[in-house]
Short mmCIF file of C-alpha atoms and ligand atoms in Angstrom, two decimals:
data_model
loop_
_atom_site.label_atom_id
_atom_site.label_comp_id
_atom_site.label_asym_id
_atom_site.label_seq_id
_atom_site.Cartn_x
_atom_site.Cartn_y
_atom_site.Cartn_z
CA MET W 1 -16.46 6.78 -1.01
CA GLY W 2 -13.86 5.71 -3.61
CA ALA W 3 -10.53 5.53 -1.59
CA GLY W 4 -8.07 6.25 -4.54
CA ALA W 5 -5.49 8.97 -4.50
CA LEU W 6 -7.72 11.70 -3.30
CA GLY W 7 -10.08 9.66 -1.17
CA CYS W 8 -7.06 8.05 0.67
CA LEU W 9 -5.43 11.44 1.18
CA TYR W 10 -8.68 12.84 2.83
CA GLY W 11 -9.34 9.77 4.78
CA TYR W 12 -5.76 9.72 6.16
CA LEU W 13 -5.91 13.41 7.28
CA LEU W 14 -9.48 13.01 8.51
CA GLN W 15 -8.45 9.94 10.70
CA ARG W 16 -6.08 12.33 12.76
CA LYS W 17 -9.38 13.27 14.61
CA PHE W 18 -12.50 11.18 13.37
CA GLU W 19 -13.42 7.78 12.88
CA VAL W 20 -12.95 7.13 8.96
CA VAL W 21 -14.07 4.26 6.77
CA PHE W 22 -12.29 3.82 3.37
CA VAL W 23 -14.79 2.39 0.77
CA ALA W 24 -12.58 0.86 -1.80
CA ARG W 25 -12.66 -1.85 -4.44
CA GLY W 26 -10.61 -4.63 -6.09
CA LYS W 27 -6.83 -4.54 -5.51
CA GLN W 28 -7.01 -1.14 -3.66
CA PHE W 29 -9.39 -2.79 -1.07
CA GLU W 30 -7.16 -5.74 -0.75
CA ALA W 31 -4.10 -3.57 -0.10
CA LEU W 32 -5.92 -1.22 2.17
CA LYS W 33 -6.77 -4.08 4.54
CA ARG W 34 -3.08 -4.35 5.07
CA GLY W 35 -2.68 -0.45 5.83
CA LEU W 36 -2.12 2.95 3.90
CA LYS W 37 1.39 4.06 2.98
CA VAL W 38 1.82 7.81 2.78
CA THR W 39 5.02 9.38 1.08
CA GLY W 40 5.67 12.83 -0.34
CA LEU W 41 4.96 15.51 2.14
CA VAL W 42 4.27 13.09 4.90
CA GLU W 43 6.05 9.75 5.52
CA ASP W 44 3.74 7.25 7.35
CA PHE W 45 2.07 3.91 7.37
CA VAL W 46 -1.20 3.60 9.14
CA ARG W 47 -4.06 1.01 9.57
CA VAL W 48 -7.25 1.99 8.02
CA ASN W 49 -10.82 0.66 8.17
CA ALA W 50 -11.31 -0.53 4.63
CA VAL W 51 -14.64 -1.94 3.34
CA ASP W 52 -15.95 -2.81 -0.07
CA ARG W 53 -19.37 -1.44 0.03
CA PRO W 54 -20.93 1.95 1.46
CA CYS W 55 -21.96 2.17 5.04
CA ASP W 56 -23.65 4.55 7.31
CA ALA W 57 -21.75 7.82 7.92
CA ASP W 58 -22.34 11.30 9.38
CA ILE W 59 -20.53 12.59 6.36
CA THR W 60 -19.70 11.02 3.18
CA PHE W 61 -16.99 12.41 0.90
CA VAL W 62 -17.37 11.18 -2.69
CA THR W 63 -13.90 10.88 -4.43
CA VAL W 64 -14.64 8.57 -7.36
CA LYS W 65 -13.96 9.56 -10.86
CA SER W 66 -17.04 11.40 -12.11
CA TYR W 67 -17.82 8.59 -14.62
CA ASP W 68 -18.38 6.27 -11.49
CA THR W 69 -20.74 8.85 -9.71
CA GLU W 70 -24.02 7.42 -10.94
CA GLU W 71 -23.13 3.96 -9.82
CA VAL W 72 -21.95 5.12 -6.44
CA ALA W 73 -24.93 7.37 -6.00
CA LYS W 74 -27.26 4.36 -6.48
CA SER W 75 -25.29 2.22 -4.07
CA LEU W 76 -25.29 5.08 -1.31
CA ARG W 77 -29.19 4.89 -1.48
CA ASN W 78 -29.01 1.56 0.61
CA VAL W 79 -27.26 3.30 3.57
CA ASP W 80 -27.66 6.37 5.69
CA CYS W 81 -24.84 8.41 4.13
CA GLY W 82 -25.43 11.60 6.10
CA ILE W 83 -24.07 14.72 4.45
CA VAL W 84 -22.73 13.94 0.99
CA VAL W 85 -19.68 15.87 -0.30
CA SER W 86 -18.48 15.81 -3.66
CA LEU W 87 -14.70 16.60 -3.98
CA GLN W 88 -14.61 15.60 -7.50
CA ASN W 89 -13.39 17.80 -10.59
CA GLY W 90 -15.66 18.51 -13.35
CA ILE W 91 -19.40 19.40 -13.81
CA GLY W 92 -22.45 17.31 -12.90
CA ASN W 93 -21.43 15.13 -10.09
CA GLU W 94 -23.40 17.06 -7.46
CA GLU W 95 -26.57 16.98 -9.81
CA ILE W 96 -26.02 13.30 -10.35
CA LEU W 97 -25.80 12.54 -6.66
CA SER W 98 -28.76 14.92 -5.77
CA THR W 99 -30.86 12.73 -8.16
CA TYR W 100 -30.56 9.72 -5.75
CA LEU W 101 -29.58 11.41 -2.44
CA GLY W 102 -30.46 14.31 -0.22
CA ARG W 103 -28.07 16.70 1.53
CA VAL W 104 -25.47 16.90 -1.27
CA LEU W 105 -22.71 19.59 -1.28
CA GLY W 106 -20.26 20.67 -3.72
CA GLY W 107 -16.51 20.91 -3.09
CA VAL W 108 -13.48 22.09 -4.78
CA THR W 109 -10.15 21.21 -3.71
CA THR W 110 -6.49 21.92 -4.76
CA TYR W 111 -4.92 19.41 -2.43
CA ALA W 112 -2.95 16.89 -4.60
CA SER W 113 -2.30 13.16 -4.31
CA ASN W 114 -1.09 10.46 -6.61
CA LEU W 115 -1.77 6.72 -6.26
CA ILE W 116 1.87 5.29 -6.52
CA ASP W 117 0.67 1.65 -6.01
CA TYR W 118 -2.40 -0.06 -4.51
CA GLY W 119 -2.32 1.02 -0.81
CA TRP W 120 0.21 3.74 -1.43
CA ILE W 121 -0.32 7.24 -2.04
CA GLU W 122 1.99 10.43 -2.49
CA PHE W 123 0.72 13.40 -0.60
CA ALA W 124 1.92 15.74 -3.38
CA GLY W 125 0.53 18.97 -2.45
CA VAL W 126 -1.14 21.07 0.19
CA GLY W 127 -3.95 23.31 -1.08
CA GLU W 128 -7.27 24.78 -0.23
CA THR W 129 -10.77 23.23 -0.18
CA PHE W 130 -14.02 25.11 -0.59
CA ILE W 131 -17.21 23.73 0.44
CA GLY W 132 -20.70 25.14 -0.44
CA SER W 133 -24.21 24.19 -1.22
CA MET W 134 -25.30 24.32 -4.96
CA ASP W 135 -27.90 27.02 -4.16
CA GLY W 136 -25.31 29.20 -2.66
CA LYS W 137 -26.75 29.08 0.91
CA ILE W 138 -24.05 28.82 3.57
CA CYS W 139 -26.35 26.23 5.53
CA GLU W 140 -25.55 24.32 8.72
CA ASP W 141 -24.24 21.27 6.71
CA VAL W 142 -21.79 23.49 5.10
CA LEU W 143 -20.43 24.85 8.36
CA VAL W 144 -20.24 21.39 9.85
CA VAL W 145 -18.18 19.89 6.99
CA VAL W 146 -15.73 22.94 7.01
CA GLU W 147 -15.49 22.53 10.81
CA VAL W 148 -14.51 18.81 10.62
CA LEU W 149 -11.96 19.53 7.92
CA ARG W 150 -10.29 22.18 9.80
CA GLU W 151 -10.13 20.33 12.95
CA CYS W 152 -7.98 17.89 11.16
CA GLY W 153 -5.69 20.70 9.75
CA ILE W 154 -7.20 20.87 6.25
CA ASN W 155 -7.37 24.38 4.89
CA ALA W 156 -11.12 24.64 4.26
CA GLU W 157 -13.56 27.59 3.78
CA ALA W 158 -17.38 27.86 3.52
CA VAL W 159 -18.37 29.51 0.22
CA SER W 160 -21.58 30.84 -1.22
CA ASP W 161 -20.20 30.46 -4.94
CA ILE W 162 -19.33 27.01 -5.29
CA VAL W 163 -20.95 26.67 -8.62
CA ARG W 164 -18.75 29.43 -10.01
CA ARG W 165 -15.68 28.02 -8.40
CA LYS W 166 -16.41 24.63 -9.87
CA TRP W 167 -16.77 26.03 -13.53
CA ILE W 168 -13.68 28.04 -13.22
CA LYS W 169 -11.59 25.01 -12.15
CA THR W 170 -13.21 23.06 -15.00
CA VAL W 171 -12.31 25.79 -17.45
CA ILE W 172 -8.61 25.61 -16.27
CA ASN W 173 -8.79 21.81 -16.51
CA SER W 174 -10.49 22.01 -19.93
CA VAL W 175 -7.12 23.75 -21.14
CA ILE W 176 -4.41 21.70 -19.50
CA ASN W 177 -5.71 18.49 -19.32
CA PRO W 178 -6.58 17.35 -22.92
CA ILE W 179 -3.56 19.35 -24.31
CA THR W 180 -1.14 17.45 -22.07
CA ALA W 181 -2.79 14.26 -22.51
CA ILE W 182 -2.81 14.40 -26.20
CA LEU W 183 0.81 15.47 -26.56
CA ARG W 184 2.04 13.58 -23.59
CA VAL W 185 3.74 16.44 -22.08
CA ARG W 186 4.06 17.92 -18.75
CA ASN W 187 1.95 20.79 -17.81
CA GLY W 188 4.82 23.34 -18.13
CA ALA W 189 4.98 22.99 -21.95
CA ILE W 190 1.84 24.93 -22.20
CA VAL W 191 3.75 28.20 -21.28
CA GLU W 192 7.13 26.96 -22.67
CA ILE W 193 6.00 26.45 -26.32
CA GLU W 194 4.76 29.41 -28.04
CA GLU W 195 2.20 27.47 -30.41
CA LEU W 196 0.87 25.71 -27.44
CA TRP W 197 0.13 28.78 -25.57
CA LYS W 198 -1.77 30.13 -28.59
CA LEU W 199 -3.98 26.99 -28.50
CA ALA W 200 -4.46 27.22 -24.84
CA SER W 201 -5.50 30.80 -24.98
CA ALA W 202 -7.96 29.81 -27.69
CA VAL W 203 -9.47 27.07 -25.56
CA LEU W 204 -9.48 29.37 -22.53
CA ARG W 205 -11.41 32.13 -24.44
CA GLU W 206 -14.17 29.83 -25.42
CA GLY W 207 -14.29 28.69 -21.55
CA GLU W 208 -14.44 32.43 -20.58
CA GLU W 209 -17.23 33.12 -23.18
CA VAL W 210 -19.37 30.45 -21.69
CA LEU W 211 -18.70 31.46 -18.21
CA LYS W 212 -19.61 35.15 -19.13
CA ALA W 213 -22.91 33.91 -20.54
CA MET W 214 -23.62 32.07 -17.36
CA GLY W 215 -23.21 35.48 -15.46
CA PHE W 216 -19.49 34.66 -14.26
CA ASP W 217 -17.64 37.44 -15.77
CA VAL W 218 -14.00 36.26 -15.24
CA GLU W 219 -10.59 36.83 -16.66
CA LEU W 220 -8.66 33.51 -16.35
CA GLU W 221 -5.39 34.07 -18.42
CA GLU W 222 -3.29 34.91 -15.37
CA VAL W 223 -4.85 32.21 -13.29
CA LEU W 224 -4.12 29.61 -16.12
CA LYS W 225 -0.56 30.94 -16.30
CA ASP W 226 -0.22 30.73 -12.56
CA VAL W 227 -1.64 27.00 -12.31
CA VAL W 228 0.70 25.91 -15.26
CA THR W 229 3.68 27.53 -13.70
CA LYS W 230 3.08 26.06 -10.22
CA THR W 231 2.31 22.65 -11.61
CA ALA W 232 4.99 22.76 -14.48
CA ARG W 233 6.58 19.47 -13.57
CA ASN W 234 3.03 17.77 -13.04
CA ARG W 235 1.76 15.14 -15.41
CA SER W 236 -1.95 16.18 -15.41
CA SER W 237 -4.56 13.60 -14.20
CA MET W 238 -5.82 13.02 -17.85
CA LEU W 239 -2.24 12.48 -19.15
CA GLN W 240 -1.85 9.87 -16.38
CA ASP W 241 -5.39 8.21 -17.31
CA ILE W 242 -4.17 7.98 -20.93
CA GLU W 243 -0.83 6.54 -20.03
CA ARG W 244 -2.41 3.95 -17.74
CA GLY W 245 -5.00 3.15 -20.59
CA LYS W 246 -7.64 4.25 -18.38
CA ARG W 247 -10.99 6.20 -19.18
CA THR W 248 -10.54 9.94 -18.62
CA GLU W 249 -12.99 12.77 -17.11
CA ILE W 250 -13.17 14.54 -20.49
CA ASP W 251 -17.09 14.05 -20.65
CA PHE W 252 -17.24 16.14 -17.39
CA ILE W 253 -14.79 18.79 -18.25
CA ASN W 254 -14.64 19.87 -21.97
CA GLY W 255 -17.84 17.77 -22.71
CA ALA W 256 -19.60 19.88 -19.91
CA ILE W 257 -18.44 23.07 -21.60
CA VAL W 258 -19.52 22.09 -25.02
CA ARG W 259 -23.02 20.98 -23.75
CA LYS W 260 -23.45 24.12 -21.86
CA ALA W 261 -22.24 26.20 -24.80
CA GLU W 262 -24.91 24.49 -27.01
CA GLU W 263 -27.49 25.28 -24.44
CA LEU W 264 -26.43 28.94 -24.57
CA GLY W 265 -25.93 29.12 -28.57
CA ILE W 266 -22.20 29.58 -28.15
CA ASP W 267 -19.72 27.78 -30.68
CA THR W 268 -16.68 26.20 -29.15
CA PRO W 269 -14.70 24.50 -31.77
CA TYR W 270 -11.61 24.09 -29.86
CA ASN W 271 -13.29 22.55 -26.96
CA ARG W 272 -15.31 20.03 -29.42
CA ALA W 273 -11.98 19.17 -31.10
CA LEU W 274 -10.19 18.33 -27.95
CA LEU W 275 -13.18 16.46 -26.73
CA LEU W 276 -13.25 14.37 -29.98
CA LEU W 277 -9.48 13.77 -29.91
CA VAL W 278 -9.38 12.66 -26.13
CA LYS W 279 -12.40 10.27 -26.81
CA SER W 280 -10.64 8.91 -29.93
CA LEU W 281 -7.58 8.41 -27.92
CA GLU W 282 -9.47 6.35 -25.24
CA LYS W 283 -10.94 4.27 -27.88
CA PHE W 284 -7.64 3.70 -29.85
CA LEU W 285 -5.93 2.74 -26.65
CA THR W 286 -8.66 0.29 -25.60
CA LYS W 287 -8.40 -1.12 -29.13
CA CYS W 288 -4.65 -1.57 -28.68
CA ARG W 289 -4.93 -3.37 -25.46
CA SER W 290 -7.57 -5.93 -26.63
N1 NAI E 1 -5.84 13.16 -7.07
C1 NAI E 1 -6.01 14.36 -6.88
O1 NAI E 1 -4.97 15.14 -6.32
C2 NAI E 1 -7.26 15.19 -7.12
C3 NAI E 1 -8.16 14.68 -7.71
N2 NAI E 1 -9.46 15.26 -7.85
C4 NAI E 1 -10.56 14.65 -8.28
O2 NAI E 1 -11.00 13.66 -7.49
C5 NAI E 1 -11.67 12.59 -8.17
C6 NAI E 1 -10.92 11.22 -7.79
O3 NAI E 1 -9.68 11.46 -8.31
P1 NAI E 1 -8.51 10.43 -7.89
O4 NAI E 1 -8.55 10.15 -6.36
O5 NAI E 1 -7.23 10.89 -8.41
O6 NAI E 1 -8.92 9.16 -8.71
P2 NAI E 1 -8.55 7.53 -8.52
O7 NAI E 1 -8.87 6.72 -9.52
O8 NAI E 1 -7.17 7.37 -7.92
O9 NAI E 1 -9.71 7.26 -7.25
C7 NAI E 1 -11.04 6.89 -7.50
C8 NAI E 1 -11.05 5.55 -6.65
O10 NAI E 1 -12.62 5.21 -6.53
C9 NAI E 1 -12.65 3.88 -6.66
N3 NAI E 1 -14.12 3.56 -6.99
C10 NAI E 1 -14.81 3.84 -7.98
N4 NAI E 1 -16.02 3.16 -7.98
C11 NAI E 1 -16.22 2.57 -6.71
C12 NAI E 1 -17.06 1.90 -6.02
N5 NAI E 1 -18.18 1.63 -6.52
N6 NAI E 1 -16.66 1.45 -4.94
C13 NAI E 1 -15.63 1.67 -4.31
N7 NAI E 1 -14.60 2.31 -4.87
C14 NAI E 1 -14.82 2.83 -6.14
C15 NAI E 1 -11.77 3.48 -7.76
O11 NAI E 1 -11.57 1.96 -7.73
C16 NAI E 1 -10.55 4.34 -7.37
O12 NAI E 1 -9.62 3.57 -6.51
C17 NAI E 1 -11.78 12.84 -9.66
O13 NAI E 1 -12.89 13.60 -9.93
C18 NAI E 1 -10.48 13.97 -9.70
O14 NAI E 1 -10.65 14.77 -10.89
C19 NAI E 1 -9.67 16.66 -7.50
C20 NAI E 1 -8.57 17.29 -6.97
C21 NAI E 1 -7.07 16.64 -6.80
C1 KPL E 2 -4.40 21.63 -12.08
C2 KPL E 2 -4.05 20.18 -12.82
C3 KPL E 2 -4.00 20.44 -14.26
C4 KPL E 2 -2.76 19.84 -12.18
O1 KPL E 2 -1.97 18.82 -12.95
C5 KPL E 2 -5.15 19.12 -12.45
O2 KPL E 2 -6.07 19.52 -11.66
C6 KPL E 2 -5.12 17.74 -13.02
O3 KPL E 2 -4.11 17.40 -13.47
O4 KPL E 2 -6.10 17.26 -13.21
#
């Protein structure tokens, strides 16, 4: 559901063994009717079953941007969508999906894909995929989804701490994504420029404080350094959105941290500033285009 960069990558890998339907829209739907081109780690061109509305399924992987989740959740009510798995970044998607649908699982993936053009993705990185239920139980649905992914050669693991993992990934994204998007730099700049590392550390500390108050006591400095170093040449997804004049997922990343911090009585001035800056940038770019 949402056959963009990540959805097409998962669809491509899953159709090695299973029947997959790619739910797309607009120009992407038109292009996928002709086929899917994959470059990067794999060079391929395959026929795919592309449709422009949801359909019945045993498992539905939700891969739209977070700001489209509610609309998608509503449209999935009209079909039997089976087990629903969010592979999205940010906080709140599973909660939105659960408002409208049953059997919703959370997912965290570090597989990487870029949309080069309509109907064309770059398979940019093999990673890991963690699947879990939001209440922490490793139920039958979790095991089924993990088995399906593994059968297709996707590195997948059933976990009992998906909420914690989602928050950790969100805190890492809350540092890298807005800073790179505002300054229009690649991820590596965060460790290469001393002042940026100072800023990144301050944002990170706020995220860690919120996580601690939630009961997730984690030290993320080494994790942040590792992600930045391994993705040094990347243009973060938020930077790419800003460059394309698209809306970003800031409300579900830094916005989620700010809201949780307010609930817990914690002040997060750096996160608030980044949130306001990226939201201003989105508005400014929209104005420039019109
Ligand atoms: N691209 C990547 O490597 C990774 C992405 N993610 C997360 O996965 C999610 C998706 O990211 P991308 O694939 O990069 O975004 P994307 O923008 O390439 O793909 C989303 C697709 O969903 C489509 N869509 C939205 N509403 C729809 C609807 N109602 N019906 C049909 N199609 C609809 C959009 O047109 C778009 O093609 C985000 O939350 C992102 O943060 C997570 C890990 C890696
Ligand atoms: C890890 C990182 C920052 C890699 O670019 C990412 O997840 C993103 O760009 O959204």
